[in-house]
Short mmCIF file of C-alpha atoms and ligand atoms in Angstrom, two decimals:
data_model
loop_
_atom_site.label_atom_id
_atom_site.label_comp_id
_atom_site.label_asym_id
_atom_site.label_seq_id
_atom_site.Cartn_x
_atom_site.Cartn_y
_atom_site.Cartn_z
CA MET A 1 150.16 203.65 159.39
CA ASP A 2 152.06 200.91 157.62
CA GLN A 3 151.53 201.60 153.93
CA LYS A 4 152.37 198.65 151.73
CA LYS A 5 154.73 199.73 148.96
CA LYS A 6 153.21 198.89 145.58
CA PRO A 7 155.53 197.10 143.17
CA LEU A 8 156.78 199.06 140.14
CA TYR A 9 157.49 196.06 137.97
CA ILE A 10 156.76 192.34 137.60
CA ARG A 11 159.33 189.78 136.59
CA VAL A 12 157.89 186.30 136.02
CA SER A 13 160.94 184.00 135.89
CA PRO A 14 164.41 184.51 137.38
CA LYS A 15 165.77 183.81 133.88
CA ASP A 16 163.96 186.88 132.47
CA ASN A 17 166.07 189.81 131.30
CA VAL A 18 162.97 192.01 131.03
CA ALA A 19 160.25 193.05 133.47
CA ILE A 20 156.75 194.53 132.97
CA THR A 21 155.89 197.93 134.45
CA VAL A 22 152.82 197.90 136.72
CA ASP A 23 152.12 201.54 135.88
CA GLU A 24 153.66 204.14 133.63
CA VAL A 25 157.22 204.83 134.87
CA LYS A 26 158.92 208.14 134.16
CA LYS A 27 162.48 208.50 132.92
CA GLY A 28 165.18 208.37 135.60
CA VAL A 29 163.41 206.09 138.11
CA GLU A 30 165.39 203.27 139.71
CA ILE A 31 162.91 200.39 139.42
CA MET A 32 165.29 197.87 140.97
CA GLU A 33 168.85 198.00 142.16
CA GLY A 34 171.03 199.29 139.33
CA VAL A 35 168.22 199.54 136.77
CA VAL A 36 167.26 203.15 135.99
CA THR A 37 164.70 203.93 133.28
CA SER A 38 166.33 205.68 130.32
CA GLN A 39 163.01 207.01 129.03
CA ASP A 40 159.29 207.12 129.97
CA ILE A 41 157.88 203.57 129.85
CA PRO A 42 154.16 203.02 129.29
CA ARG A 43 152.08 200.87 131.62
CA ALA A 44 152.38 197.09 131.05
CA HIS A 45 155.39 197.48 128.78
CA LYS A 46 158.79 195.80 128.96
CA ILE A 47 161.93 197.29 130.42
CA ALA A 48 165.40 195.79 129.85
CA LEU A 49 166.99 194.60 133.11
CA GLU A 50 170.41 194.17 131.51
CA ASP A 51 172.29 195.22 128.39
CA ILE A 52 171.18 193.07 125.45
CA PRO A 53 173.52 192.98 122.41
CA LYS A 54 172.32 192.97 118.81
CA ASP A 55 170.79 189.50 118.11
CA GLY A 56 170.74 188.81 121.86
CA GLU A 57 167.85 186.91 123.43
CA ILE A 58 164.93 188.80 124.99
CA ILE A 59 163.53 186.53 127.70
CA ARG A 60 160.15 186.67 129.51
CA TYR A 61 158.34 183.75 131.21
CA GLY A 62 161.78 182.06 130.98
CA VAL A 63 161.21 181.80 127.21
CA VAL A 64 162.91 183.55 124.30
CA LEU A 65 160.35 186.05 122.98
CA GLY A 66 162.67 187.15 120.19
CA TYR A 67 166.08 188.57 119.29
CA ALA A 68 167.20 192.17 119.57
CA ILE A 69 167.29 193.90 116.19
CA ASP A 70 169.70 196.53 117.59
CA PRO A 71 171.61 196.68 120.89
CA ILE A 72 169.34 197.46 123.88
CA ALA A 73 170.70 199.13 127.03
CA LYS A 74 169.72 198.32 130.61
CA GLY A 75 166.74 200.54 131.54
CA ASP A 76 165.47 200.89 127.96
CA TRP A 77 161.85 200.43 126.93
CA ILE A 78 161.48 197.38 124.67
CA ASN A 79 158.64 197.76 122.20
CA GLU A 80 157.33 195.49 119.44
CA ASN A 81 159.60 197.02 116.78
CA MET A 82 162.79 195.98 118.58
CA LEU A 83 162.42 192.15 118.37
CA ARG A 84 162.85 189.61 115.61
CA LEU A 85 160.44 186.63 115.92
CA PRO A 86 162.08 183.23 116.57
CA THR A 87 161.18 180.26 114.37
CA PRO A 88 158.21 178.32 115.80
CA PRO A 89 158.98 175.20 117.84
CA GLY A 90 159.10 172.01 115.74
CA LEU A 91 156.25 169.51 115.83
CA ASP A 92 158.07 166.31 114.86
CA HIS A 93 160.05 165.53 118.01
CA LEU A 94 157.78 166.61 120.87
CA THR A 95 157.85 164.62 124.10
CA PHE A 96 154.49 163.76 125.63
CA ALA A 97 153.22 162.96 129.13
CA THR A 98 156.35 164.07 131.03
CA ASN A 99 154.50 166.63 133.18
CA ILE A 100 151.31 164.99 134.47
CA ARG A 101 150.19 166.84 137.58
CA THR A 102 147.84 165.09 140.01
CA ASP A 103 147.99 167.43 143.04
CA LEU A 104 145.40 169.93 141.81
CA PRO A 105 143.92 172.55 144.19
CA ASP A 106 140.86 171.50 146.20
CA PRO A 107 137.65 173.20 145.10
CA PRO A 108 135.14 174.30 147.76
CA PRO A 109 131.74 173.03 146.45
CA TYR A 110 131.57 169.97 144.20
CA THR A 111 128.05 170.43 142.84
CA PHE A 112 126.02 172.92 140.85
CA GLU A 113 122.37 173.27 139.86
CA GLY A 114 121.74 172.59 136.20
CA PHE A 115 119.21 171.19 133.75
CA LYS A 116 119.99 167.51 133.40
CA ASN A 117 120.26 166.02 129.92
CA GLU A 118 120.30 162.28 129.23
CA GLY A 119 123.60 161.06 127.90
CA THR A 120 125.35 164.43 127.75
CA TYR A 121 126.33 167.47 129.81
CA ALA A 122 123.71 169.44 131.73
CA GLY A 123 122.42 172.84 130.65
CA THR A 124 123.23 176.01 132.56
CA ARG A 125 120.24 177.72 130.92
CA ASN A 126 116.92 176.40 129.60
CA LEU A 127 116.70 177.82 126.08
CA LEU A 128 114.74 177.25 122.92
CA GLY A 129 117.44 177.11 120.22
CA ILE A 130 116.30 177.56 116.64
CA ILE A 131 118.93 176.34 114.18
CA THR A 132 119.09 177.79 110.66
CA THR A 133 120.48 175.98 107.63
CA VAL A 134 121.22 179.19 105.73
CA GLN A 135 121.56 182.92 106.37
CA CYS A 136 118.69 183.64 103.91
CA VAL A 137 116.10 182.74 106.58
CA ALA A 138 117.56 184.94 109.33
CA GLY A 139 115.37 187.98 108.60
CA VAL A 140 112.10 186.03 108.81
CA LEU A 141 113.29 184.05 111.81
CA ASN A 142 114.30 187.20 113.69
CA VAL A 143 110.80 188.66 113.21
CA ALA A 144 109.28 185.41 114.49
CA VAL A 145 111.70 185.28 117.47
CA GLU A 146 110.69 188.81 118.50
CA ARG A 147 107.05 187.72 118.55
CA ILE A 148 107.89 184.47 120.39
CA ARG A 149 109.65 186.53 123.07
CA ARG A 150 106.76 188.95 123.40
CA GLU A 151 103.74 186.70 122.97
CA LEU A 152 104.77 183.17 123.99
CA LEU A 153 107.65 183.29 126.47
CA PRO A 154 105.64 184.92 129.30
CA LYS A 155 103.46 181.77 129.32
CA TYR A 156 106.48 179.53 129.94
CA PRO A 157 108.32 180.95 132.96
CA ASN A 158 110.78 178.04 133.27
CA VAL A 159 112.25 178.83 129.84
CA ASP A 160 115.07 181.38 129.99
CA GLY A 161 114.94 182.57 126.38
CA VAL A 162 114.84 181.93 122.64
CA VAL A 163 118.08 181.82 120.65
CA PRO A 164 118.09 182.04 116.85
CA VAL A 165 121.25 180.24 115.71
CA ASN A 166 121.92 182.52 112.72
CA HIS A 167 125.22 182.13 110.87
CA ALA A 168 126.79 182.87 107.50
CA TYR A 169 127.15 179.27 106.33
CA GLY A 170 124.71 177.16 104.30
CA CYS A 171 124.70 178.21 100.67
CA GLY A 172 127.12 179.57 98.10
CA VAL A 173 129.67 177.26 99.65
CA ALA A 174 131.71 174.32 98.34
CA ILE A 175 129.76 171.87 100.47
CA ASN A 176 131.70 168.81 99.32
CA ALA A 177 135.15 170.36 99.78
CA PRO A 178 137.16 168.34 102.34
CA GLU A 179 137.22 171.12 104.94
CA ALA A 180 133.47 171.80 104.64
CA LYS A 181 133.19 169.13 107.30
CA VAL A 182 134.22 171.77 109.86
CA PRO A 183 131.22 174.15 109.54
CA ILE A 184 128.79 171.27 108.88
CA ARG A 185 129.95 169.44 112.01
CA ALA A 186 129.75 172.66 114.04
CA ILE A 187 126.14 173.37 113.01
CA ALA A 188 125.15 169.71 113.51
CA ASN A 189 126.60 169.84 117.03
CA LEU A 190 124.87 173.15 117.79
CA CYS A 191 121.58 171.23 117.22
CA LYS A 192 122.57 169.12 120.25
CA HIS A 193 123.70 171.97 122.50
CA PRO A 194 123.07 171.11 126.19
CA ASN A 195 121.33 174.46 126.81
CA PHE A 196 118.70 173.54 124.18
CA GLY A 197 117.47 170.66 126.32
CA GLY A 198 117.22 167.98 123.63
CA GLU A 199 114.56 169.92 121.71
CA LEU A 200 115.34 170.33 118.02
CA MET A 201 113.96 173.08 115.81
CA ILE A 202 115.44 173.79 112.37
CA VAL A 203 114.35 176.56 110.00
CA GLY A 204 115.55 176.18 106.40
CA LEU A 205 114.82 177.92 103.11
CA GLY A 206 114.41 174.98 100.73
CA CYS A 207 117.04 175.47 98.03
CA GLU A 208 120.24 175.76 100.10
CA LYS A 209 123.20 173.39 99.99
CA LEU A 210 123.16 172.66 103.71
CA THR A 211 120.09 170.43 103.62
CA PRO A 212 118.69 169.50 107.05
CA ASP A 213 119.72 165.84 106.64
CA ARG A 214 123.36 166.98 106.72
CA ILE A 215 122.98 168.24 110.30
CA THR A 216 120.48 165.87 111.93
CA ASP A 217 118.94 162.43 111.62
CA ARG A 218 115.83 163.60 113.52
CA LEU A 219 114.04 164.73 110.35
CA SER A 220 110.33 165.24 110.83
CA GLU A 221 107.67 167.88 110.35
CA GLU A 222 107.81 168.49 114.09
CA ASN A 223 111.46 169.52 113.97
CA VAL A 224 112.09 171.00 110.53
CA LEU A 225 110.31 173.92 108.88
CA ILE A 226 111.09 174.99 105.29
CA LEU A 227 110.08 178.55 104.37
CA GLN A 228 109.54 177.81 100.66
CA ASP A 229 106.71 175.45 101.67
CA TYR A 230 104.64 178.38 102.98
CA LYS A 231 102.46 180.91 101.17
CA GLY A 232 104.08 184.23 101.82
CA PHE A 233 105.69 185.86 104.81
CA GLU A 234 102.39 186.09 106.65
CA GLU A 235 102.14 182.30 106.79
CA MET A 236 105.78 181.73 107.71
CA VAL A 237 105.85 183.60 110.99
CA PRO A 238 102.77 181.87 112.52
CA ALA A 239 104.16 178.49 111.39
CA ILE A 240 107.45 179.16 113.18
CA MET A 241 105.53 180.27 116.27
CA ARG A 242 103.34 177.13 116.28
CA MET A 243 106.39 174.86 116.14
CA ALA A 244 108.16 176.97 118.79
CA GLU A 245 105.20 176.76 121.17
CA LYS A 246 105.23 172.94 121.13
CA LYS A 247 108.91 173.01 122.07
CA LEU A 248 108.34 175.65 124.76
CA GLU A 249 105.65 173.50 126.38
CA ARG A 250 108.14 170.65 126.81
CA LEU A 251 111.07 172.88 127.83
CA ASN A 252 108.89 174.52 130.46
CA ARG A 253 108.66 171.20 132.34
CA ARG A 254 112.42 171.21 132.95
CA LYS A 255 113.72 172.17 136.41
CA ARG A 256 117.17 172.77 137.83
CA GLU A 257 118.55 170.04 140.07
CA VAL A 258 121.71 169.57 142.10
CA LEU A 259 124.23 167.81 139.87
CA PRO A 260 127.84 166.68 140.13
CA LEU A 261 130.39 168.84 138.32
CA SER A 262 130.96 166.00 135.86
CA ASP A 263 127.77 167.35 134.24
CA LEU A 264 129.38 170.77 133.69
CA ILE A 265 131.36 171.78 130.59
CA ILE A 266 132.84 175.25 130.24
CA GLY A 267 135.21 177.01 127.85
CA MET A 268 138.13 179.37 128.40
CA GLN A 269 139.01 182.16 126.00
CA CYS A 270 140.95 185.41 126.04
CA GLY A 271 140.77 188.46 123.83
CA GLY A 272 142.11 192.00 123.69
CA SER A 273 145.02 190.76 125.78
CA ASP A 274 147.73 192.95 127.25
CA ALA A 275 151.00 192.23 129.02
CA PHE A 276 149.13 191.76 132.32
CA SER A 277 146.85 189.03 130.92
CA GLY A 278 149.54 186.40 131.27
CA ILE A 279 150.35 187.23 134.91
CA THR A 280 146.92 188.10 136.34
CA ALA A 281 143.68 187.10 134.55
CA ASN A 282 144.93 184.01 132.70
CA PRO A 283 146.75 182.36 135.64
CA ALA A 284 143.72 183.06 137.89
CA ALA A 285 141.51 181.43 135.25
CA GLY A 286 144.01 178.56 135.11
CA TYR A 287 143.72 178.11 138.87
CA ALA A 288 139.89 178.02 138.57
CA ALA A 289 140.27 175.55 135.67
CA ASP A 290 142.42 173.28 137.85
CA MET A 291 139.76 173.35 140.58
CA LEU A 292 137.01 172.56 138.08
CA VAL A 293 138.99 169.63 136.69
CA LYS A 294 139.72 168.37 140.20
CA ALA A 295 135.96 168.53 140.90
CA GLY A 296 135.20 166.44 137.80
CA ALA A 297 134.14 169.17 135.34
CA THR A 298 135.22 169.45 131.72
CA VAL A 299 137.18 172.55 130.70
CA LEU A 300 137.98 173.46 127.09
CA PHE A 301 140.73 175.79 125.95
CA SER A 302 141.44 176.67 122.33
CA GLU A 303 142.96 179.34 120.07
CA VAL A 304 145.63 177.55 117.99
CA THR A 305 147.84 180.52 117.06
CA GLU A 306 147.99 181.51 120.74
CA VAL A 307 149.26 178.15 121.97
CA ARG A 308 151.48 177.33 118.98
CA ASP A 309 154.61 178.86 120.53
CA GLY A 310 153.97 177.11 123.84
CA ILE A 311 153.37 173.72 122.26
CA GLU A 312 156.32 172.05 124.04
CA PHE A 313 154.79 172.87 127.45
CA LEU A 314 151.40 171.53 126.40
CA ALA A 315 152.92 168.36 124.88
CA HIS A 316 154.43 167.48 128.27
CA ARG A 317 150.91 167.66 129.74
CA ALA A 318 149.27 165.42 127.09
CA VAL A 319 148.22 162.27 128.99
CA ASN A 320 149.54 159.88 126.35
CA ASP A 321 151.08 159.68 122.88
CA GLN A 322 147.69 159.52 121.20
CA VAL A 323 146.58 162.82 122.74
CA GLY A 324 150.03 164.34 122.12
CA CYS A 325 150.00 163.36 118.45
CA ALA A 326 146.50 164.80 118.07
CA LEU A 327 147.79 168.07 119.54
CA ALA A 328 150.65 168.15 117.01
CA ARG A 329 148.19 167.25 114.22
CA GLU A 330 145.97 170.26 115.00
CA MET A 331 149.02 172.59 115.12
CA ARG A 332 150.28 171.25 111.79
CA TRP A 333 146.85 171.62 110.18
CA TYR A 334 146.77 175.28 111.25
CA ASP A 335 150.37 175.94 110.14
CA ASN A 336 149.36 174.69 106.67
CA TYR A 337 146.09 176.64 106.71
CA LEU A 338 147.95 179.88 107.48
CA GLU A 339 150.67 179.12 104.93
CA ALA A 340 148.07 178.48 102.20
CA GLY A 341 146.72 181.97 102.93
CA GLY A 342 150.19 183.49 102.69
CA ALA A 343 150.35 184.21 106.44
CA ASP A 344 151.93 182.82 109.56
CA ARG A 345 151.31 183.08 113.29
CA SER A 346 152.88 186.56 113.39
CA ALA A 347 149.58 187.78 111.85
CA ASN A 348 147.91 187.24 115.23
CA PRO A 349 148.74 190.17 117.57
CA THR A 350 146.51 193.21 117.06
CA PRO A 351 147.43 196.90 117.36
CA GLY A 352 145.62 196.83 120.72
CA ASN A 353 147.71 193.89 121.96
CA LYS A 354 150.88 195.82 121.04
CA LYS A 355 149.68 199.01 122.72
CA GLY A 356 149.05 196.80 125.76
CA GLY A 357 152.71 195.80 125.85
CA LEU A 358 152.57 192.49 123.95
CA SER A 359 155.41 192.63 121.44
CA ASN A 360 154.72 189.48 119.45
CA ILE A 361 152.93 186.15 119.31
CA VAL A 362 155.47 184.34 121.50
CA GLU A 363 154.79 186.73 124.37
CA LYS A 364 151.03 186.51 123.74
CA ALA A 365 151.11 182.69 123.65
CA MET A 366 153.04 182.37 126.92
CA GLY A 367 150.34 184.43 128.63
CA SER A 368 147.52 182.69 126.80
CA ILE A 369 148.35 179.11 127.78
CA ALA A 370 148.28 180.08 131.47
CA LYS A 371 144.47 179.93 131.33
CA SER A 372 144.65 176.15 130.85
CA GLY A 373 146.02 175.78 134.37
CA THR A 374 148.28 172.82 135.05
CA SER A 375 146.00 169.78 134.61
CA PRO A 376 146.81 166.95 132.22
CA ILE A 377 145.26 167.31 128.75
CA VAL A 378 143.01 164.26 128.32
CA GLU A 379 141.62 164.82 124.82
CA VAL A 380 142.14 166.96 121.70
CA LEU A 381 139.22 168.01 119.51
CA SER A 382 139.23 169.19 115.91
CA PRO A 383 137.20 172.41 115.42
CA GLY A 384 133.56 171.95 116.47
CA GLU A 385 133.88 168.33 117.69
CA ARG A 386 132.23 167.21 120.92
CA PRO A 387 134.29 165.75 123.75
CA THR A 388 134.12 162.14 124.88
CA ARG A 389 136.19 162.58 128.06
CA HIS A 390 135.95 164.63 131.25
CA GLY A 391 138.80 166.89 132.34
CA LEU A 392 140.96 169.45 130.54
CA ILE A 393 140.49 169.29 126.78
CA TYR A 394 142.22 171.12 123.98
CA ALA A 395 139.55 172.12 121.43
CA ALA A 396 141.31 173.51 118.35
CA THR A 397 139.72 176.75 117.09
CA PRO A 398 140.95 180.02 115.60
CA ALA A 399 141.92 182.60 118.22
CA SER A 400 139.46 185.17 116.83
CA ASP A 401 137.08 185.90 119.71
CA ILE A 402 133.95 185.79 117.59
CA VAL A 403 134.94 182.50 115.93
CA CYS A 404 136.34 180.73 118.99
CA GLY A 405 133.09 181.45 120.88
CA PRO A 406 130.70 179.68 118.44
CA MET A 407 133.16 176.83 117.85
CA GLN A 408 133.40 176.16 121.60
CA LEU A 409 129.58 176.35 121.71
CA ALA A 410 129.50 173.67 119.00
CA SER A 411 131.73 171.56 121.24
CA GLY A 412 129.02 171.96 123.87
CA ILE A 413 130.27 174.57 126.38
CA THR A 414 127.45 175.90 128.55
CA LEU A 415 129.46 178.84 129.94
CA GLN A 416 132.54 180.69 128.73
CA VAL A 417 135.14 182.47 130.85
CA PHE A 418 136.71 185.34 128.92
CA MET A 419 139.89 187.09 130.04
CA THR A 420 140.57 190.54 128.65
CA GLY A 421 143.19 193.25 129.01
CA ARG A 422 141.98 195.93 126.61
CA GLY A 423 138.28 195.15 127.14
CA THR A 424 135.52 193.77 124.91
CA PRO A 425 131.75 193.69 125.43
CA TYR A 426 131.51 190.33 123.54
CA GLY A 427 128.85 187.83 124.58
CA LEU A 428 126.94 184.74 123.44
CA ALA A 429 123.18 184.21 123.47
CA ALA A 430 123.38 180.44 123.92
CA ALA A 431 125.64 180.44 127.00
CA PRO A 432 126.63 183.06 129.61
CA VAL A 433 130.06 184.70 129.16
CA VAL A 434 131.96 185.71 132.32
CA LYS A 435 134.52 188.52 131.89
CA VAL A 436 137.77 188.72 133.84
CA SER A 437 139.91 191.87 133.55
CA SER A 438 143.70 191.71 133.64
CA SER A 439 143.99 195.13 135.31
CA THR A 440 142.15 197.28 137.82
CA ASN A 441 142.20 200.14 135.28
CA LEU A 442 139.89 198.19 133.01
CA LYS A 443 137.54 197.25 135.87
CA GLU A 444 137.34 200.93 136.82
CA MET A 445 136.71 201.94 133.20
CA TRP A 446 134.07 199.23 132.66
CA PRO A 447 132.60 198.45 136.11
CA ASP A 448 129.35 197.22 134.51
CA LEU A 449 130.97 194.90 131.94
CA ILE A 450 133.76 193.21 133.91
CA ASP A 451 132.59 190.52 136.34
CA ILE A 452 135.88 189.68 138.08
CA ASN A 453 138.94 191.92 138.45
CA ALA A 454 142.25 190.04 138.41
CA GLY A 455 144.26 193.29 138.32
CA THR A 456 144.63 193.09 142.11
CA ILE A 457 147.23 190.36 141.48
CA ALA A 458 149.55 192.83 139.71
CA THR A 459 149.31 195.37 142.53
CA GLY A 460 149.96 192.77 145.22
CA ASP A 461 146.48 193.13 146.75
CA ALA A 462 145.40 189.56 145.99
CA THR A 463 147.01 186.28 145.03
CA ILE A 464 146.38 184.14 141.97
CA GLU A 465 144.82 181.55 144.30
CA GLU A 466 142.41 184.11 145.83
CA VAL A 467 141.18 185.48 142.51
CA GLY A 468 141.09 181.95 141.04
CA THR A 469 138.88 180.76 143.91
CA GLU A 470 136.61 183.82 143.56
CA LEU A 471 136.28 183.07 139.85
CA TYR A 472 135.57 179.37 140.52
CA LYS A 473 132.71 180.29 142.85
CA PHE A 474 131.35 182.87 140.41
CA ILE A 475 131.42 180.30 137.58
CA LEU A 476 129.30 177.92 139.68
CA ASP A 477 126.90 180.71 140.70
CA VAL A 478 126.36 181.73 137.07
CA ALA A 479 126.16 178.09 135.87
CA SER A 480 123.52 177.46 138.55
CA GLY A 481 121.44 180.50 137.54
CA ARG A 482 121.99 182.17 140.93
CA LYS A 483 123.86 185.02 139.26
CA GLN A 484 124.12 186.58 135.81
CA SER A 485 127.27 187.82 134.15
CA PHE A 486 127.13 191.41 132.85
CA ALA A 487 127.16 190.27 129.21
CA GLU A 488 124.07 188.18 129.98
CA ARG A 489 122.36 190.91 132.01
CA TRP A 490 122.73 193.46 129.18
CA LYS A 491 121.97 190.83 126.50
CA LEU A 492 125.22 191.46 124.59
CA TYR A 493 124.97 188.76 121.96
CA ASN A 494 127.41 188.53 119.07
CA ASP A 495 126.66 186.89 115.74
CA LEU A 496 127.72 183.26 115.42
CA CYS A 497 130.71 183.26 113.08
CA ILE A 498 131.20 179.58 112.33
CA PHE A 499 134.74 178.67 111.22
CA ASN A 500 134.68 177.81 107.51
CA PRO A 501 138.12 176.89 106.14
CA ALA A 502 136.52 175.62 102.86
CA PRO A 503 135.92 177.74 99.74
CA ILE A 504 132.92 180.03 99.20
CA THR A 505 131.53 179.74 95.69
CA1 CA B 1 140.42 185.01 121.38
#
């Protein structure tokens, strides 16, 4: 029988002087001609393919990841303690629109089944969203939501669920500080989320700083309920339920219909990345993103500190100077934000990233930007803004999984694709989250949490195009309600951590 020999290593660019091990490699193995391992090398870690002198460049993805602190010999393991971080690329002399690709891959179907909304993107789920203006009301609201689920929802079978939009913002905050516009805008835009079907329900306390008029102009007794107006807890819960039932009656009349993909908006995120993420899960997601864009959909990608070191590549894909300058503006804002906190982008990689073979933020960023595919970037959003264009959009958010998720929700995503190397059970109540693993090991460890395994790309069992097409189809199945992701099936819903760069008082 012809047994296909599995590769021992992966080298991305011919310029690279390092490769990534596909599995743990023992000392004394010749992984390629003339390169013998000088020690045991863990799975997904870097091995030097040539002698690198002190201060010499360490190159992966054709990009300088860093400089050798001490001489490194051919065959050595290169870990995160052996590189010095390069200075970040400058933002003042970027060139825009020099790499505008039009030959994107052809997607198979061009439609999905969603809940149409007038004037905005369609919903992928039909949900009653209940927005809060302050964390103080969350306890009461959660009690009411439990009763709504038990006592009311069974009467309205076309409604998929009830989502309390609880968050930490709203009071004890410097509401007039310049950057308070970020959380306020995010919560205001969550009121308009496509999966909430145009129904508005706000629960406030009555003495908070985030007054309802700051997040909506649809102020009425039908939409806004203030707890301090009610006599005791026992009056509050029935009042919330009465308002909810009116909304459920209307939501229940909504039906899925076949829609063009221009009605679909999804987000891309990665978390718990490892050295495989950038060669398996993220490029497969990028291929799916290219197909979605070609089919007319809108795809958001984010995570400023994880694209900062790849900014030159993204600048070339900005459709025009205006979009390019907006990209540089968001990078600069974040550089200053980090500097004001006494940090820089090197604060990003986690111990788990490093254990997974990612030495520093440059290496992480090169893998991270692969999930944006190759399409032109048509718009740039500040955190929590809503898009005005269709296509690939850069939506600036922190890279933190639990902050990026809610901020992309505020921008309107109705589904998120999440690539992971180390594994995370993260999920969102307001939109399904689809998990893609960077390795087969993770899929085997978590068969009931990972939806798509991209690890077959590293072992040579599948191509980026094959996994990307599988993911594209799965995205449309989940968006259309034909399938559920595991995070949705198990109801793994994280808290909504809204990005607040302004002071807390
Ligand atoms: Ca993330």
